[in-house]
Every structure is written in structure tokens, then in C-alpha cells.
Tab-separated table of C-alpha atoms in Angstrom:
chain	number	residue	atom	x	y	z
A	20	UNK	CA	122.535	-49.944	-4.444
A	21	UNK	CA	125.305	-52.493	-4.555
A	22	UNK	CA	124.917	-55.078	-7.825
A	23	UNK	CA	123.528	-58.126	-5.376
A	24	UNK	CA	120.001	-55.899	-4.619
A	25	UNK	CA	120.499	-55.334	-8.045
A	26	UNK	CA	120.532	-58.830	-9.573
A	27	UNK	CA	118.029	-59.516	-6.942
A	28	UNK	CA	114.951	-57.239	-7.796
A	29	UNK	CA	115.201	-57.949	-11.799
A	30	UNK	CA	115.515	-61.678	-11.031
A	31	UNK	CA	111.969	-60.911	-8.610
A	32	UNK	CA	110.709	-58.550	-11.310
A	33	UNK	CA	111.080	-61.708	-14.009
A	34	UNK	CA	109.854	-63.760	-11.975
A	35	UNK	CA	106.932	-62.239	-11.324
A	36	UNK	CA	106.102	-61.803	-14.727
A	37	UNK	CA	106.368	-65.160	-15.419
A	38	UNK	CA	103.786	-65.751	-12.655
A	39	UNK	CA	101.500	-63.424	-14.251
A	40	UNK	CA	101.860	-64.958	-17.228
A	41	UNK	CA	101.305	-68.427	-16.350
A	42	UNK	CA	98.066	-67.364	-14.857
A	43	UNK	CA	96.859	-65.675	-17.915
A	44	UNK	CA	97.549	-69.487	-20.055
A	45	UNK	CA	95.680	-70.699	-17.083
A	46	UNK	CA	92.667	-68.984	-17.655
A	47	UNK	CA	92.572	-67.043	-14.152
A	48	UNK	CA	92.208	-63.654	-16.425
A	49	UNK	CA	89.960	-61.211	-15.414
A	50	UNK	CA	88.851	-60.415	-19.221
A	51	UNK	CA	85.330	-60.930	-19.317
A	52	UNK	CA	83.690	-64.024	-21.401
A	53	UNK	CA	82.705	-63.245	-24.927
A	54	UNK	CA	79.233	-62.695	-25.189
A	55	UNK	CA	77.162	-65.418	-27.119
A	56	UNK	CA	75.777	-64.094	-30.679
A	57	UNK	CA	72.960	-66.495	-32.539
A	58	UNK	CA	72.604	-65.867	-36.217
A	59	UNK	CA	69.535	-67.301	-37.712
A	60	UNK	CA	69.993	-67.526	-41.358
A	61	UNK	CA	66.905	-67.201	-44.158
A	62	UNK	CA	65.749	-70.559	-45.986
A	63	UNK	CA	63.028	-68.221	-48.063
A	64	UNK	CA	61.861	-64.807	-48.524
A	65	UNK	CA	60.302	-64.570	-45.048
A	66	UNK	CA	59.631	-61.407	-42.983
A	67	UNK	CA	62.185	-59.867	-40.506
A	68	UNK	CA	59.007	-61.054	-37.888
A	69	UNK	CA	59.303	-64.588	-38.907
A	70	UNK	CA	63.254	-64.323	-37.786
A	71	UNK	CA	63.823	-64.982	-33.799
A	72	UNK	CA	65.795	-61.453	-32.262
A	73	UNK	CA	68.019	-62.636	-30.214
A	74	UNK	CA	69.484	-61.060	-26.779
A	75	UNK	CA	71.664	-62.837	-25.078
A	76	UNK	CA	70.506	-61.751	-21.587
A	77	UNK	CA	67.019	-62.915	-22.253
A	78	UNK	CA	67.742	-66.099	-24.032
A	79	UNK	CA	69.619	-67.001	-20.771
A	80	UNK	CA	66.636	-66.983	-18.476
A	81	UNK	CA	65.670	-70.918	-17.789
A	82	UNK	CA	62.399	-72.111	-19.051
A	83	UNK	CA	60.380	-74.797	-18.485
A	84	UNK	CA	58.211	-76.335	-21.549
A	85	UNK	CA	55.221	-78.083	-21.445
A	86	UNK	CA	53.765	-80.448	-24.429
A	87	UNK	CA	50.173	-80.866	-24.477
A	88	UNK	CA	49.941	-83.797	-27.163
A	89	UNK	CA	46.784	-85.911	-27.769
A	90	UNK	CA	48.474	-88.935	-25.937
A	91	UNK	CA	49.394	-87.136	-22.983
A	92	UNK	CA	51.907	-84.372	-21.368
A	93	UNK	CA	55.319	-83.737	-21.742
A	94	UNK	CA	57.543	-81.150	-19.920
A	95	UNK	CA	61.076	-80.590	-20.004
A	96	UNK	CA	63.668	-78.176	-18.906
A	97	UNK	CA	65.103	-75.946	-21.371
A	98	UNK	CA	69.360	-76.050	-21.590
A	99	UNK	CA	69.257	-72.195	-22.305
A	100	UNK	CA	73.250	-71.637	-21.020
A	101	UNK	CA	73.990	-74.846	-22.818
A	102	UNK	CA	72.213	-74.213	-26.309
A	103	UNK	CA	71.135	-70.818	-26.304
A	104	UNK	CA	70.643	-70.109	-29.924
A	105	UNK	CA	68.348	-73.196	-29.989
A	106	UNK	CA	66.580	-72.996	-27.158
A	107	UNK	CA	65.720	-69.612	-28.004
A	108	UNK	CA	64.145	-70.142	-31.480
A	109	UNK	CA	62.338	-73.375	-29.453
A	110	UNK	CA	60.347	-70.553	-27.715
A	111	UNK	CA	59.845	-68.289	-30.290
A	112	UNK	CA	58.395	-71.127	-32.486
A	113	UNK	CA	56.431	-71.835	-29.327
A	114	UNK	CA	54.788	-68.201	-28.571
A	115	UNK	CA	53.761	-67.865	-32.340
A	116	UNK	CA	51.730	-70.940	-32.027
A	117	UNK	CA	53.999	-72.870	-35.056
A	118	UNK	CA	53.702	-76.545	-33.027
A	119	UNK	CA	49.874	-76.344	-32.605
A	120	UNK	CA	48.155	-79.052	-34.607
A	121	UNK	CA	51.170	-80.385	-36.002
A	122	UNK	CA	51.897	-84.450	-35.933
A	123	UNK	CA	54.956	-86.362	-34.787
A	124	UNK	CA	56.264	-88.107	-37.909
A	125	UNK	CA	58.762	-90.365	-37.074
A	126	UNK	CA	59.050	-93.060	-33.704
A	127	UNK	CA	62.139	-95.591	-33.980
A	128	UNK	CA	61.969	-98.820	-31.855
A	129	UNK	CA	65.286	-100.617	-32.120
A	130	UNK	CA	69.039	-99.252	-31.747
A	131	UNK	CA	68.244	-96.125	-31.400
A	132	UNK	CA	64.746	-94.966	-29.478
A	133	UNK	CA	63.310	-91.200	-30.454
A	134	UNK	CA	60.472	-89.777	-31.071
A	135	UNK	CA	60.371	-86.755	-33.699
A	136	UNK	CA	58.768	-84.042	-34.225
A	137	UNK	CA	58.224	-80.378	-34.900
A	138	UNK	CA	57.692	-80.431	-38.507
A	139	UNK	CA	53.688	-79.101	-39.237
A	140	UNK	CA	53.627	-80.974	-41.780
A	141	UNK	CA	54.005	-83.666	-40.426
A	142	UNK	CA	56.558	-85.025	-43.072
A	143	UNK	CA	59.823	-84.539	-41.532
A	144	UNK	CA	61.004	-81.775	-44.212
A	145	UNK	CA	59.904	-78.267	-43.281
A	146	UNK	CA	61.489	-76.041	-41.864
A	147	UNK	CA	60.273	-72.640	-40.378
A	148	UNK	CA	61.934	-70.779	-42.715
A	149	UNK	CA	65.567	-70.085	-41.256
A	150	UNK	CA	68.180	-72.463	-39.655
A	151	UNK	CA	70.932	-71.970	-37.584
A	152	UNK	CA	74.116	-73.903	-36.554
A	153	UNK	CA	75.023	-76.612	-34.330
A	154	UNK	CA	75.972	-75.843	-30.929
A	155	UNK	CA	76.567	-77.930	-27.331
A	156	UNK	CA	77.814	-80.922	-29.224
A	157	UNK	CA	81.116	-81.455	-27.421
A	158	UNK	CA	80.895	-84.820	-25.714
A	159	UNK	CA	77.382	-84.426	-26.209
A	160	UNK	CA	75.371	-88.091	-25.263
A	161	UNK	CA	71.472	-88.897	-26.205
A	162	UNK	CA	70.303	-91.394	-22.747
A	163	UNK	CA	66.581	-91.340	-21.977
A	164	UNK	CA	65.074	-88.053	-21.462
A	165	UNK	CA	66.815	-86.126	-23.835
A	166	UNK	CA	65.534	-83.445	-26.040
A	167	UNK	CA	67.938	-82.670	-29.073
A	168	UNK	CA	67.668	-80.965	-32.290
A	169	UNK	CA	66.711	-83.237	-35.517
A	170	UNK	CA	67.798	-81.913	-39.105
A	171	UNK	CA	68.253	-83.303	-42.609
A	172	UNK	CA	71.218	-81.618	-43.779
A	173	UNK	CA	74.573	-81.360	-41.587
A	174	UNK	CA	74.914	-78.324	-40.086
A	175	UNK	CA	71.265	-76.556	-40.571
A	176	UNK	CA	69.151	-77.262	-37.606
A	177	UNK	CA	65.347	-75.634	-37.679
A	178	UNK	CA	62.054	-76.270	-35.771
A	179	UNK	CA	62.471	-80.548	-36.221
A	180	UNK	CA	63.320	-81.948	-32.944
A	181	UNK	CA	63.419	-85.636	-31.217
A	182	UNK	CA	62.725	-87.031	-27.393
A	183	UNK	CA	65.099	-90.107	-26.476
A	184	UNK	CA	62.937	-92.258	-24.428
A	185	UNK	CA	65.379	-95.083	-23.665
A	186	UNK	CA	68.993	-94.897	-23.757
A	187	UNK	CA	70.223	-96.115	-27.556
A	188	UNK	CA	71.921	-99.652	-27.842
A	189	UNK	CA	75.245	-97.862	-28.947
A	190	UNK	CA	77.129	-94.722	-28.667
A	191	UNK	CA	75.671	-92.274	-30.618
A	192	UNK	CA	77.718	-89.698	-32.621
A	193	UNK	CA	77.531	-86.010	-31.293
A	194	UNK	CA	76.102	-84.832	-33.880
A	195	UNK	CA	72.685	-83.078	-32.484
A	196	UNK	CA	72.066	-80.123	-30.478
A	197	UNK	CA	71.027	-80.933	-27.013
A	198	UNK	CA	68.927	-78.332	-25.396
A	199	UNK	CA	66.355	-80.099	-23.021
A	200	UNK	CA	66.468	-82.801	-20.348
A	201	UNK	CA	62.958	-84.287	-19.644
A	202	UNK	CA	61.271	-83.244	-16.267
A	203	UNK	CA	57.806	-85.078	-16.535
A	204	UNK	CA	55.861	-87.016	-19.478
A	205	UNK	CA	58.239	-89.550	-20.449
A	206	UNK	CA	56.233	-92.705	-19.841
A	207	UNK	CA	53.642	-90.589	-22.178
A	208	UNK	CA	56.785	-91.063	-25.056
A	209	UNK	CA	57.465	-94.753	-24.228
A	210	UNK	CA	53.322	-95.449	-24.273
A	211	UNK	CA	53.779	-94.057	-27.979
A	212	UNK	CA	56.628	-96.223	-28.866
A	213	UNK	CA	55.034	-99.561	-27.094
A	214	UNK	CA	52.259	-99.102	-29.973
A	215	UNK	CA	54.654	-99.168	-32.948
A	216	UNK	CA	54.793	-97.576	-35.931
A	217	UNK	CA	51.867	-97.272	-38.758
A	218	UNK	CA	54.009	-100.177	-40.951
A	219	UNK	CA	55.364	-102.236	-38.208
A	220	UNK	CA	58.762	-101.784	-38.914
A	221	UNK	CA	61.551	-100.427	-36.502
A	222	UNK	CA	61.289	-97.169	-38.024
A	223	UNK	CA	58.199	-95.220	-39.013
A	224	UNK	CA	55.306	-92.872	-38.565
A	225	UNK	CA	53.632	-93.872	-34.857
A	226	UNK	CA	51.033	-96.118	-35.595
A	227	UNK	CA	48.453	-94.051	-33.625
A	228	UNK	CA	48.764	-90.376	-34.794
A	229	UNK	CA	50.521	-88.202	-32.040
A	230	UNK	CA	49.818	-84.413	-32.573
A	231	UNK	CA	50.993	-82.129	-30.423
A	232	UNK	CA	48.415	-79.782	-29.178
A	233	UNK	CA	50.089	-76.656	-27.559
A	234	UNK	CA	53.526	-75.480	-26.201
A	235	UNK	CA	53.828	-73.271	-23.341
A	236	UNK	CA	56.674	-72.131	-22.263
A	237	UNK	CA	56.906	-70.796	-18.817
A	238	UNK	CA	60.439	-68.687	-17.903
A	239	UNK	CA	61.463	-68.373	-14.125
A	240	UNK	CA	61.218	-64.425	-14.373
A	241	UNK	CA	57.934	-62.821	-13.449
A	242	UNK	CA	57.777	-60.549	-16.331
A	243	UNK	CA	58.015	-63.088	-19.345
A	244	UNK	CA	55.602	-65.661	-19.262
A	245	UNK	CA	54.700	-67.126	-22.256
A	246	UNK	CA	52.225	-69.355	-23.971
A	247	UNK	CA	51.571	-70.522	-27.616
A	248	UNK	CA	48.287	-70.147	-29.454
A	249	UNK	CA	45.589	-72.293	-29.490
């Protein structure tokens, strides 16, 4: 082989090694994404039971959720690819019956317009005795018909969550879990705001009481339907 052909086929060779490379930075590999893991971390001395399990293969199946509240219905569409880990404990929370009977405590009417709820005890405090960490909050926005997660301390999100029934008056900070869009129900949220709050200010407990009656969550797959207590 004279040194040309030579030259030739390790200049080729490099070459194509560079083009390899470049589309491995590219992303264009064929390694398989990393599956998602959700670890839901103890507040109190609670039963392994009382702790969502968590596969991701299940957790990915869409649901649908519906509110039955005292003031009307709400449904919304669960973000399970998006959010999984919270969207998951959503529905475990839901199929043990923990939303029955409890009250929305808080309904803001200026700046920024939520409704929350999800604490039984109606104080905005509890939690259901774990929390887990914040996820889907890259570029994440809160316009009308969102359903994010609500928490007290950074970082620690539990069973509180809030409905956005108008798009806020500035740009809020992405700071909440997303995991639902509203599919149905939201004039039922803005009927609830349009009567204030208990003090009349801008921010307060709903002036009539809002208490959520059931959640059932219903999953496209035959074989897990599911529906809270009560």
C-alpha cells in the first residue's frame, strides 16, 4: 500500500471518529434514559403503608382526577411524565381517602389568584407524614388552570396543593411543582373566589367553606382504576 492510501484511510478513520463523537455531545446516543426514582422521605414515625411505593412504569400511566367539592366539580389531567413523583403520591393520597372531608383553607383575590388546599385540617400546616422534592420547575409558569404543589418550607412539598384560576398579575417565580392542567370545573374555582374570603381581605380562608368531598382518580389502563373513600 503506497503512503497516499495510507495517509488517506487514518485521515477517514479520524474523521470518522470525530463524527461519532460529535453525535454522542449531540445527544443522538443510543444509551437508554435514566430511569426516574421518587424518594419520599418520613416527617414522623409513620408506617411503611403510609409511604407511597413507587414504580416508575406505573406512575407513568396518565390519569384523570376528579374533585367532588361542596361547590361543585373539578377535574384535571394529571402531568404524570412531567411530575411523576408528585403526581404519584396525588393518587395515593387519593385512593386512601386522605382529601375526603377536608376544607380548602386559603383563596387569594389580587396579584396572584389560587385556591389551596389539601391540608385535612384545614389549616394549611399538615402534612401526610412524608415530603418529597421539587421537580418540573424549569421554566415552569402558573396561568389559569393550573394545578401545582403548595408547601411551607422550600424544598419539602406534601399533600398541600393550589388551582390558579386566572392568570397572576406578574411573573411568578418557578418555584412550585406543576403536575395538573385543568380539564373541567374551573368556573366552579372562580365562583369560589367571586365570594371572597371569610375577612374580606385579598387573602384568606373562602368566605363560604369549600370542602372537598371525594377524589377519584381514573388511569387510562383498564386494570387500575381507582377511587377514594367515602
Amino acid at each position: 500500500m503506497t503512503k497516499v492510501a495510507t495517509t488517506v484511510l487514518t485521515v477517514t478513520a479520524a474523521c470518522s471518529g470525530l463524527a461519532w463523537t460529535a453525535v454522542s455531545l449531540t445527544g443522538n446516543s443510543i444509551d437508554p434514559k435514566p430511569p426516574v426514582s421518587c424518594a419520599y422521605t418520613p416527617t414522623t414515625k409513620v408506617k411503611s403503608a403510609s409511604i407511597p411505593p413507587f414504580n416508575a412504569k406505573k406512575a407513568a400511566r396518565p390519569y384523570t382526577a376528579e374533585l367532588v367539592t361542596n361547590r361543585g366539580t373539578v377535574t384535571f389531567e394529571a402531568l404524570t411524565e412531567e411530575a411523576p413523583c408528585a403526581t404519584n403520591s396525588f393518587s395515593f393520597l387519593a385512593r386512601k381517602g386522605y382529601f375526603d372531608g377536608s376544607k380548602c383553607h386559603r383563596v387569594t383575590t389580587r396579584g396572584i389568584f389560587v385556591l389551596d388546599c389539601g391540608d385535612p385540617k384545614g389549616e394549611g400546616t399538615a402534612d401526610p407524614g412524608y415530603f418529597f422534592k421539587d421537580e418540573n420547575l424549569t421554566g415552569a409558569e402558573y396561568p389559569a388552570g393550573t394545578v401545582a404543589m403548595s408547601k411551607v418550607v422550600p424544598g419539602r412539598n406534601g399533600s398541600q396543593f393550589f388551582i390558579s384560576y386566572a392568570d397572576p398579575q406578574f411573573r411568578m417565580s418557578s418555584e412550585w411543582t406543576p403536575f395538573g392542567r385543568i380539564t373541567g370545573g374551573l368556573d366552579v374555582v372562580r365562583e369560589i373566589a367571586r365570594n371572597g374570603t371569610r375577612d374580606g381581605s385579598t387573602d384568606g380562608r373562602p368566605k363560604k367553606a369549600v370542602v372537598i368531598k371525594s377524589v377519584t382518580v381514573r388511569q387510562e389502563a383498564a386494570d387500575a382504576p381507582g377511587k377514594s373513600s367515602g
